[in-house]
Tab-separated table of C-alpha atoms and ligand atoms in Angstrom:
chain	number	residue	atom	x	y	z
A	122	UNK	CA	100.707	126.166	56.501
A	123	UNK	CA	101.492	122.925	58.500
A	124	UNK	CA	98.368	123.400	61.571
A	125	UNK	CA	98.617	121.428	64.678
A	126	UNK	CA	95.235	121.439	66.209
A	127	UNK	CA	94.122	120.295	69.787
A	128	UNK	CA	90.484	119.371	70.806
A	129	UNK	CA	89.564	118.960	74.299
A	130	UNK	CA	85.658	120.714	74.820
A	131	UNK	CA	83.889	117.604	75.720
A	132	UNK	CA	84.764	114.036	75.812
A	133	UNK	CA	86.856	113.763	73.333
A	134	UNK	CA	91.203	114.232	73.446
A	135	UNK	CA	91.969	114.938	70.102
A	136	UNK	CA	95.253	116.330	68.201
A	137	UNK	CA	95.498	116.484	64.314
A	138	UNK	CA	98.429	117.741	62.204
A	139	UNK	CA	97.299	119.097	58.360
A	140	UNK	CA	98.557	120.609	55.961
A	141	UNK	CA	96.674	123.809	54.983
A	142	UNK	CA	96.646	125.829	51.698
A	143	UNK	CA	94.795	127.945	49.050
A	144	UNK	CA	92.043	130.586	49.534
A	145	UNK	CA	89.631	130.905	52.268
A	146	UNK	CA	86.383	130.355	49.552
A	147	UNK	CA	88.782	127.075	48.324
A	148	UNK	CA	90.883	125.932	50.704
A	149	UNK	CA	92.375	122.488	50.306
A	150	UNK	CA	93.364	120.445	53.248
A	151	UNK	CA	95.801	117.700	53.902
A	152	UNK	CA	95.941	115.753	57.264
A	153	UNK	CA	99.460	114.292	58.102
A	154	UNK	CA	98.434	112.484	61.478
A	155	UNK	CA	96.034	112.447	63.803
A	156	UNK	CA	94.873	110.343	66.700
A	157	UNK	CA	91.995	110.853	69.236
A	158	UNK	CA	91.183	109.233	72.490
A	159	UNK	CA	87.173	108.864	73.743
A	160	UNK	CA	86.341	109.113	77.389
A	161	UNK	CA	82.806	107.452	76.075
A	162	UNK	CA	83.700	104.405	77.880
A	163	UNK	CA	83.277	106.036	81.291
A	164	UNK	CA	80.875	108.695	80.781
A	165	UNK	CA	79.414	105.976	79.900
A	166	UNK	CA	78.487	104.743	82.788
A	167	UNK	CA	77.155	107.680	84.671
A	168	UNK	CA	74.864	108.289	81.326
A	169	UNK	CA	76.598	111.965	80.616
A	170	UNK	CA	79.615	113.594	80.447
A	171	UNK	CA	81.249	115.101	83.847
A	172	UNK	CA	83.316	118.225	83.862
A	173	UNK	CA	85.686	117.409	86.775
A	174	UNK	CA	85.943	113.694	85.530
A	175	UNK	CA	86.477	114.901	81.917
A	176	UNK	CA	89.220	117.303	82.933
A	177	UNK	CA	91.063	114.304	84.577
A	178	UNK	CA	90.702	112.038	81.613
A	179	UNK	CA	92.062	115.129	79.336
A	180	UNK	CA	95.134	115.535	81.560
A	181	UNK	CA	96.206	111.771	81.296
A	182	UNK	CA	95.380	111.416	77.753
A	183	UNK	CA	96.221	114.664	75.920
A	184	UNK	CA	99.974	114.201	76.257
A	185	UNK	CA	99.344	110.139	75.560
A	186	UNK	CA	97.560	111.526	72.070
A	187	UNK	CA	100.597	114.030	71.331
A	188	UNK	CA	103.273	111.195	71.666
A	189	UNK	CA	101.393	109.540	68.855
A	190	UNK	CA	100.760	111.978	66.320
A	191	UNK	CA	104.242	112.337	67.067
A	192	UNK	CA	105.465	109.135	66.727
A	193	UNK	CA	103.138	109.217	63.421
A	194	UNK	CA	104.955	111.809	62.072
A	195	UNK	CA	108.315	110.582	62.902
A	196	UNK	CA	108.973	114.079	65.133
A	197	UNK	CA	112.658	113.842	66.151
A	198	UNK	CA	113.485	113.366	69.819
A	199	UNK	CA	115.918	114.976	71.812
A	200	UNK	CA	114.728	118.242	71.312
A	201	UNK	CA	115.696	121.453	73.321
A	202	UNK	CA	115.393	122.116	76.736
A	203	UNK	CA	113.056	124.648	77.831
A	204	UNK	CA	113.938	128.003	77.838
A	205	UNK	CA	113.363	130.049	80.887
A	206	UNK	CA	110.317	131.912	80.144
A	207	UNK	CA	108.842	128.509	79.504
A	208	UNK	CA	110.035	127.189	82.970
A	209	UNK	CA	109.010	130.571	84.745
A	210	UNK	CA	105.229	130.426	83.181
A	211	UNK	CA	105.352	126.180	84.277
A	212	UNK	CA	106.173	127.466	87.516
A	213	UNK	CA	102.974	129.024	87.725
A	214	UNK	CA	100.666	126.976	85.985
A	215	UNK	CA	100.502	123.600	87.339
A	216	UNK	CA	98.249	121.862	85.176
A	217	UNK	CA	100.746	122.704	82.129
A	218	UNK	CA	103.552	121.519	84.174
A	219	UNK	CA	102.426	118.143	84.497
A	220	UNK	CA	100.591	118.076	81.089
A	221	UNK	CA	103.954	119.013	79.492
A	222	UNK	CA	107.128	118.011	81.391
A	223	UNK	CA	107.601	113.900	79.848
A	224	UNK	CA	105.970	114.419	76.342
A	225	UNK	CA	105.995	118.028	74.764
A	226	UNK	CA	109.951	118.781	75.644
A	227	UNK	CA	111.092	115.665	74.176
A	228	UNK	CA	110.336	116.470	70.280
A	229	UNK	CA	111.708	118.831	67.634
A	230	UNK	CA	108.917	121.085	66.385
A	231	UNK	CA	108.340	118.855	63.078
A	232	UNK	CA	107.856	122.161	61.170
A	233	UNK	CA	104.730	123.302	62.539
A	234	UNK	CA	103.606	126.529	61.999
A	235	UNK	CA	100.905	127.415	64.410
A	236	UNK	CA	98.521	125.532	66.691
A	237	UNK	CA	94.807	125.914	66.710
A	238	UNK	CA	93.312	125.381	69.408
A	239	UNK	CA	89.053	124.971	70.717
A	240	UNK	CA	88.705	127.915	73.252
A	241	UNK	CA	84.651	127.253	73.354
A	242	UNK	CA	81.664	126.686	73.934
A	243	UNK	CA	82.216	122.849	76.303
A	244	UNK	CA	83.092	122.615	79.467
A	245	UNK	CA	85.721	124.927	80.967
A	246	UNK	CA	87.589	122.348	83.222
A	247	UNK	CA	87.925	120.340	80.242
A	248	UNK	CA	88.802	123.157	77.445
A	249	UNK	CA	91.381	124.438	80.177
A	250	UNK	CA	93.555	121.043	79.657
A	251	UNK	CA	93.780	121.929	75.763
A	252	UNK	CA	94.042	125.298	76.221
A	253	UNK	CA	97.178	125.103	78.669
A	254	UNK	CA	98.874	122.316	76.796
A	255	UNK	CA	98.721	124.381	73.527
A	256	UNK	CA	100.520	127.495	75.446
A	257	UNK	CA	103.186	125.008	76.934
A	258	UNK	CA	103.585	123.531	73.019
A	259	UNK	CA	103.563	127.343	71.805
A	260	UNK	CA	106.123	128.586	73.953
A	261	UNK	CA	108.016	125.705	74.002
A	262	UNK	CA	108.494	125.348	70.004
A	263	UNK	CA	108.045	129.564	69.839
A	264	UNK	CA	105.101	129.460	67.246
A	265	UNK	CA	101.610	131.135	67.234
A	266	UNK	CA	98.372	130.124	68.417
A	267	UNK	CA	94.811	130.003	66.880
A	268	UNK	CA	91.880	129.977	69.303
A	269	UNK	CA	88.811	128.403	67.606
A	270	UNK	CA	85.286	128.221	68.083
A	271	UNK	CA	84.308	124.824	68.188
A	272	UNK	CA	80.679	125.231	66.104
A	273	UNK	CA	83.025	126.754	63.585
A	274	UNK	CA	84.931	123.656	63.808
A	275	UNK	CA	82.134	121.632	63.300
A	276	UNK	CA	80.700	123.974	60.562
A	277	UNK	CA	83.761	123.395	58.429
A	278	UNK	CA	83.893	119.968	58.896
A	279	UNK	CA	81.854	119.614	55.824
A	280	UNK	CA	85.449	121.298	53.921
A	281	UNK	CA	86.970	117.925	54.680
A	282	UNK	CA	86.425	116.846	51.101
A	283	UNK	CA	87.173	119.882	50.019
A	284	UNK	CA	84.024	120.977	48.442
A	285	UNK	CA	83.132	124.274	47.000
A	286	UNK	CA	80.325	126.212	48.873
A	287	UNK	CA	77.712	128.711	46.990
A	288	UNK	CA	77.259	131.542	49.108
A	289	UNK	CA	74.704	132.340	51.228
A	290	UNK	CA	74.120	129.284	52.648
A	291	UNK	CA	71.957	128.048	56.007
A	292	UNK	CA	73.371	126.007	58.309
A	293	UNK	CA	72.255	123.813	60.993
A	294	UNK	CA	74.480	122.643	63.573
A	295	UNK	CA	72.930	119.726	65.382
A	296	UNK	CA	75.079	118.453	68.463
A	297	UNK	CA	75.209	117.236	71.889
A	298	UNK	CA	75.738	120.608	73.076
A	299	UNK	CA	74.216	122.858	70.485
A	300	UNK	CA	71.363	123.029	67.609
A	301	UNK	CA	71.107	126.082	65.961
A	302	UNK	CA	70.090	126.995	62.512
A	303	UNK	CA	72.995	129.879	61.233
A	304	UNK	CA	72.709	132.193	58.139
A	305	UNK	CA	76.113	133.033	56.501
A	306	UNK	CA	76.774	135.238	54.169
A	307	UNK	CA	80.334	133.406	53.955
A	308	UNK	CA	82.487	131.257	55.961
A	309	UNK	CA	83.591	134.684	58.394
A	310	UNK	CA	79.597	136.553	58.539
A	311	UNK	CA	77.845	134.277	60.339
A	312	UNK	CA	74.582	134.736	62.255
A	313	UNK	CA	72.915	132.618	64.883
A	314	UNK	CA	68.806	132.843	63.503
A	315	UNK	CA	67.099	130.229	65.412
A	316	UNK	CA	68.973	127.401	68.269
A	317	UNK	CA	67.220	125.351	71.292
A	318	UNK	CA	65.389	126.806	73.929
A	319	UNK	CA	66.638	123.946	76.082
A	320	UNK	CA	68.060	120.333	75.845
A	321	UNK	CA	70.142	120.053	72.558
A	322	UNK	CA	68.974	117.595	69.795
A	323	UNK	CA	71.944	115.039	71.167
A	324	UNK	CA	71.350	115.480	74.682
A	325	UNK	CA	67.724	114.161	73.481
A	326	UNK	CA	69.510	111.610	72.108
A	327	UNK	CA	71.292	110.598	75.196
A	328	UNK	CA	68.517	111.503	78.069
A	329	UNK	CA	65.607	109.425	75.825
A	330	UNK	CA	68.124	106.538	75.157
A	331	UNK	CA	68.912	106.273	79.106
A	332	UNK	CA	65.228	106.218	79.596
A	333	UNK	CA	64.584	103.100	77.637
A	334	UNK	CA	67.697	101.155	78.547
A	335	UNK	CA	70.460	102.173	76.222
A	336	UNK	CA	74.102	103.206	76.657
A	337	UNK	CA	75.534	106.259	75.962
A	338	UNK	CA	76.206	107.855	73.685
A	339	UNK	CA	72.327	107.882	72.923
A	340	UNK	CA	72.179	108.681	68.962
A	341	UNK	CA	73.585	105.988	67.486
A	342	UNK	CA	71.701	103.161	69.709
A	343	UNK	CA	68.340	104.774	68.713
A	344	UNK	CA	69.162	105.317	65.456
A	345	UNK	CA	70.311	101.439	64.903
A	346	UNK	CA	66.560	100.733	66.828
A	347	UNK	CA	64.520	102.918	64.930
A	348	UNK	CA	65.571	101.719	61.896
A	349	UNK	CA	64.832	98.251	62.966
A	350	UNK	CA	60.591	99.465	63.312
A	351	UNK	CA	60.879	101.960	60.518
A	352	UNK	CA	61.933	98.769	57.795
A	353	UNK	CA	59.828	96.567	58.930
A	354	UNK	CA	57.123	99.616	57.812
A	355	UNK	CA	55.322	99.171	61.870
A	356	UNK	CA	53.257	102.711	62.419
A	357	UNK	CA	54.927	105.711	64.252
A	358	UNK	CA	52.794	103.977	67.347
A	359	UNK	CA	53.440	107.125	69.977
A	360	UNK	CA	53.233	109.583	67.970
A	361	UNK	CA	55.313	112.246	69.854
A	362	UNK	CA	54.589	115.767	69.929
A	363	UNK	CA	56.903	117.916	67.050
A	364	UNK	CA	57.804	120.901	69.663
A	365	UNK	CA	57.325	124.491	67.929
A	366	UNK	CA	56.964	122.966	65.066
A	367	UNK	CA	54.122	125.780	64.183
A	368	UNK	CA	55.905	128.766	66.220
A	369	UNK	CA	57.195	131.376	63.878
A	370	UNK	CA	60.988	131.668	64.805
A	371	UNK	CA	63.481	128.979	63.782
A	372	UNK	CA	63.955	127.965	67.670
A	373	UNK	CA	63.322	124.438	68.920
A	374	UNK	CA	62.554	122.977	72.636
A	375	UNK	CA	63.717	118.883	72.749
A	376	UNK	CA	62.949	118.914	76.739
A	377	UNK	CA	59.014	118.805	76.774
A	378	UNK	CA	59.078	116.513	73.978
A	379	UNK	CA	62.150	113.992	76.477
A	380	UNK	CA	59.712	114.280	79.092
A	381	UNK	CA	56.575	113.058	77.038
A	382	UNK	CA	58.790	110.069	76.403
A	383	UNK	CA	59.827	109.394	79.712
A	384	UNK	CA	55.909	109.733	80.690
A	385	UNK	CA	55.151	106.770	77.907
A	386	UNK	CA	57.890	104.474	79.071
A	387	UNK	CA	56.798	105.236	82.715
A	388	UNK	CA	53.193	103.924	81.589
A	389	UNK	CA	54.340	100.934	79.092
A	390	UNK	CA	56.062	99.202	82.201
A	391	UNK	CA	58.126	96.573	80.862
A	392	UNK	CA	59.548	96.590	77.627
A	393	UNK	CA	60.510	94.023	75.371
A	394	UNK	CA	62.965	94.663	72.193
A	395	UNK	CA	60.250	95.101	69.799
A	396	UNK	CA	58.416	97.819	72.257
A	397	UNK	CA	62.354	99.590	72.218
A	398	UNK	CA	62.360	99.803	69.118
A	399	UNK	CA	59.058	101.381	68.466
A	400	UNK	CA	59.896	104.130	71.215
A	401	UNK	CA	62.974	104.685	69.397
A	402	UNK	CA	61.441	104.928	66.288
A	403	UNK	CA	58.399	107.229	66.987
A	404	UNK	CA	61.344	109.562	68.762
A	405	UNK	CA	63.278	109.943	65.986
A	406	UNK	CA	60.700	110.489	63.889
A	407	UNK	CA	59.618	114.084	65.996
A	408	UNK	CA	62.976	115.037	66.585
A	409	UNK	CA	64.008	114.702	62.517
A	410	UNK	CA	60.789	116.047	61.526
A	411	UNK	CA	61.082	119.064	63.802
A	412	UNK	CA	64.736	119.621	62.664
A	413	UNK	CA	63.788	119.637	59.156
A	414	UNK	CA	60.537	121.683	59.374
A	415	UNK	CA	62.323	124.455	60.692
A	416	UNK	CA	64.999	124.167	58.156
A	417	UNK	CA	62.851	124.316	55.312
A	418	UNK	CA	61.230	127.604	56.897
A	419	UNK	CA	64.259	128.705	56.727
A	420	UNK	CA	65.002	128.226	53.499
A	421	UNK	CA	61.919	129.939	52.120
A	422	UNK	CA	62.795	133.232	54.342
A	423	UNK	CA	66.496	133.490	53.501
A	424	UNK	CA	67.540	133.229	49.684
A	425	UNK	CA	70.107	130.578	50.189
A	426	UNK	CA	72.141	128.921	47.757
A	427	UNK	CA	73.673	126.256	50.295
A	428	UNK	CA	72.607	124.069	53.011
A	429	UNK	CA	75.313	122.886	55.573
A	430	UNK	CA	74.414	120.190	58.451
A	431	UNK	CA	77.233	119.331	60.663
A	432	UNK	CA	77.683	118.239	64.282
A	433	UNK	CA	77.131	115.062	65.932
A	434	UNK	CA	73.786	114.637	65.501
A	435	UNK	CA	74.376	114.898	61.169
A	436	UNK	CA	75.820	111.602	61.536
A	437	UNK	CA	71.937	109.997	62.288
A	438	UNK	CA	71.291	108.098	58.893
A	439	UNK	CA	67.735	109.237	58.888
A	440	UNK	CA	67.984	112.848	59.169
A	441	UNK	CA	70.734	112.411	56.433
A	442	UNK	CA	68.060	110.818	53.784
A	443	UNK	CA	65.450	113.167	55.084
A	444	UNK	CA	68.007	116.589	54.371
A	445	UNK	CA	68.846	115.374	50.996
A	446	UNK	CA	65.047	114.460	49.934
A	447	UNK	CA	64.452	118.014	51.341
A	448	UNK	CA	67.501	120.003	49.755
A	449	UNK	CA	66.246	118.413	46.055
A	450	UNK	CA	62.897	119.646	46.670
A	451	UNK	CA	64.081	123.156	47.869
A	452	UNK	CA	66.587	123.249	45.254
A	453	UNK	CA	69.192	124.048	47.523
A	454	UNK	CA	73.359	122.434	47.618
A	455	UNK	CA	73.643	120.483	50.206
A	456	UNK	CA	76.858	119.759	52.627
A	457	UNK	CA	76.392	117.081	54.946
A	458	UNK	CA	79.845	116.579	56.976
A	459	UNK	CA	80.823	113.031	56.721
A	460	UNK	CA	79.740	110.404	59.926
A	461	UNK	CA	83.256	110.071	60.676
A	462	UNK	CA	84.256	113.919	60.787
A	463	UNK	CA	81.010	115.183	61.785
A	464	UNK	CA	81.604	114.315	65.942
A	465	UNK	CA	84.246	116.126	67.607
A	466	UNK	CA	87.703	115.866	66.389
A	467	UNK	CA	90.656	117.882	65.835
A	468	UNK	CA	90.856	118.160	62.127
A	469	UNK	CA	87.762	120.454	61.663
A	470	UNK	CA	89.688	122.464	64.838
A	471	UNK	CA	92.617	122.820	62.300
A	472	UNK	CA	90.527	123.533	59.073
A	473	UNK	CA	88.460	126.344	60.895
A	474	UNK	CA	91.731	127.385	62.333
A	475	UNK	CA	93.310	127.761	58.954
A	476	UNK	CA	90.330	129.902	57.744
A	477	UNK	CA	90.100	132.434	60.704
A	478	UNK	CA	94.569	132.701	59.899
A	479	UNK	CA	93.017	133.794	56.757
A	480	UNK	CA	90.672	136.619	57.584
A	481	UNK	CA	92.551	137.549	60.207
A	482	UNK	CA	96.739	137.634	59.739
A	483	UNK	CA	96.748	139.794	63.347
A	484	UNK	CA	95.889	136.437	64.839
A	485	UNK	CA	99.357	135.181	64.957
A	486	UNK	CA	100.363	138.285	66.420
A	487	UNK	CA	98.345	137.245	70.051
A	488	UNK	CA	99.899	136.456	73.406
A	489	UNK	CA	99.376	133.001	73.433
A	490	UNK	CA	99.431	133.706	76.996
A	491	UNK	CA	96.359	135.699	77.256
A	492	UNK	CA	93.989	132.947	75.474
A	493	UNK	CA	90.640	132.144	78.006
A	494	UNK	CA	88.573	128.981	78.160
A	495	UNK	CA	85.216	130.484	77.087
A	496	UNK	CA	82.571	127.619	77.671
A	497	UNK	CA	79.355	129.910	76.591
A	498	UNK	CA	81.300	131.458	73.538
A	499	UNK	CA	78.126	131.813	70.951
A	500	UNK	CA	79.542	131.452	66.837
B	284	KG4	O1	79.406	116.926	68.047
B	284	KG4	P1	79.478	115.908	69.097
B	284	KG4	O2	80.476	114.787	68.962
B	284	KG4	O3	79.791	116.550	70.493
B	284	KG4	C1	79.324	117.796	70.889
B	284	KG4	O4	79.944	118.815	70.506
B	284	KG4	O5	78.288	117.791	71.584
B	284	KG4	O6	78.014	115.312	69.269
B	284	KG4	C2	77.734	114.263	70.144
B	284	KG4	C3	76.234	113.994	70.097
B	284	KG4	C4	75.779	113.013	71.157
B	284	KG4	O7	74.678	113.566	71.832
B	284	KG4	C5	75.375	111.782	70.338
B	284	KG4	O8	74.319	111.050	70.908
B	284	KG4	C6	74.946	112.416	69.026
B	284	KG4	O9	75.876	113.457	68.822
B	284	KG4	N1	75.001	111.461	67.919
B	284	KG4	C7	73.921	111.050	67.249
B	284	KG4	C8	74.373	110.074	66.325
B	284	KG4	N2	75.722	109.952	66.457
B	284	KG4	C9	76.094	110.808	67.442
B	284	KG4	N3	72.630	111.395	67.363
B	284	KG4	C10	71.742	110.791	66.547
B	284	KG4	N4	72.081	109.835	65.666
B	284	KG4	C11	73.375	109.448	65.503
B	284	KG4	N5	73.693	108.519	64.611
B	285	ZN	ZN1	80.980	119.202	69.047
């Protein structure tokens, strides 16, 4: 099945084209073009991400990102002019109008089968641009839509190299928006089992970065910092607190443990590189530990046979060496999504699109029409 899928939740304008086949336990994947464009750049500057200013940036750069997967896939122009339920539903939608009119109606459908598109959780301005451009594309080229979680996205990221999962597996999903720990039974029984009482691991990230002085996005900075201190073997010197770390559930809290950092920088005053890197380190260090001591309580509760880490957040190098040093001792599989899939994109949209088409064939069935933005939508 040849998937175009469309990512627009965050900050992030994203459109993939794969090619999809086999079962839903071994599905193998093929992408055929993709491109993505990051708002980083401007959110950038305020130190977070902005619905109303991420809507805008969707609306000019979602079409800009079609034209080149199109272009990448040598999609005919000249296609057919739109029919007139396509024109009556423009009429009344204004945002698809302009999203649409120049790019979509200029290309044949290059034999695409269905479109998946992220319905949730982000932010609803920004999930609305997707959302509207993928009915326009739907009704346009007549073909199906697939709404998709995006934490299923991310979860099947780690399907990009097509590996083969042992069932059940644990999986914690560690992003900007979200970090939960999940149980599955499979890919379709999931269950949420623990997931922040407050700021998520990224946001952490981001707010602890801004308070010492670094751009955004936050993870990466501190993560080139700490490992700066942490090689040249300097003491965890702050020695931040590792929130819940003894509570019973599998929840976190990252805000009290922001705020003790902000409270340290507040006292240090001035701050040199070295005294940056140090913060960064001794951060890092209670936000990994933390992530991992709940995930090997989980382990030891639940029989598992796999552990999956996706997100944004799986991309930090040393929560990466300190899940595998973990998963040997626990004896458990481990599927870490590769850096460069593991932050939003539109491939993992079109993989977890693929799988729902395949417990579910009444999907293709739905009103494309009647598809909602749903920015709290839990996996
Ligand atoms: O999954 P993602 O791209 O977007 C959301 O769905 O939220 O995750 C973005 C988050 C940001 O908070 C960013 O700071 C964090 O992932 N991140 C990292 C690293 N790379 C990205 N956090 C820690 N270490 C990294 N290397
Ligand atoms: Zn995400």
């Amino acid at each position: 099945m040849k998937i175009l899928a469309i990512e627009t939740s965050c900050d992030e304008s994203a459109i993939s084209v794969l090619n999809a086949s086999g079962e839903a336990l071994n599905p193998v994947f093929d992408v055929l073009a993709s491109s993505i464009h990051s708002q980083i750049d401007i959110h950038a500057e305020y130190g977070g991400v902005f619905p109303s200013l991420a809507k805008r940036e969707h609306m000019r750069n979602l079409p800009l990102v079609f034209e080149t997967v199109m272009k990448k896939l040598s999609a005919k122009r000249g296609g057919k002019t739109p029919n007139q339920e396509t024109l009556d539903v423009m009429e009344r939608n204004a945002e698809m109008r302009e999203l649409s009119k120049i790019h979509v109606f200029p290309y044949e459908n290059p034999d695409i089968e269905a479109i998946a598109i992220t319905i949730g959780p982000g932010l609803e301005p920004a999930l609305w641009v997707g959302i509207s451009f993928a009915q326009a594309l739907s009704l346009h080229w007549n073909i199906p839509v697939i709404p998709v979680n995006h934490m299923k996205g991310h979860l099947f990221s780690v399907m990009y190299e097509n590996k083969n999962i042992t069932w059940p597996a644990l999986a914690l999903l560690v992003s900007g928006g979200h970090t939960e720990i999940i149980y599955a039974k499979d890919w379709n029984n999931t269950s949420v089992i623990g997931r922040t009482r407050d700021d998520a691991a990224g946001e952490a990230f981001d707010k602890v970065a801004r308070t010492i002085g670094l751009p955004y996005p936050g993870g990466p900075e501190i993560s080139k910092l700490a490992k700066i201190a942490r090689n040249e073997n300097r003491p965890d010197f702050f020695n931040f607190p590792r929130p819940m770390k003894n509570s019973d559930d599998f929840d976190f809290s990252f805000s009290g443990l922001k705020t003790s950092v902000m409270y340290a920088v507040k006292k240090h005053g001035e701050m040199t590189q070295t005294d940056k890197e140090n913060f960064a380190r001794s951060f890092e260090d209670a936000v990994i530990e933390t992530l991992c001591v709940k995930v090997i309580k989980a382990i030891k509760k639940y029989n598992v046979s796999s552990l999956i880490v996706a997100g944004g957040v799986a991309s930090n190098e040393y929560l990466r060496d300190q899940i595998s040093l973990l998963a040997k001792r626990n004896d458990v599989n481990l599927h870490i999504s590769e850096p460069n899939i593991s932050t939003d994109n539109a491939t993992m949209i079109g993989m977890a699109g693929y799988i729902e088409y395949l417990q579910d064939n009444q999907v293709l069935k739905k009103n494309p029409l009647e598809i909602n933005a749903l920015g709290n939508l839990s996996i």
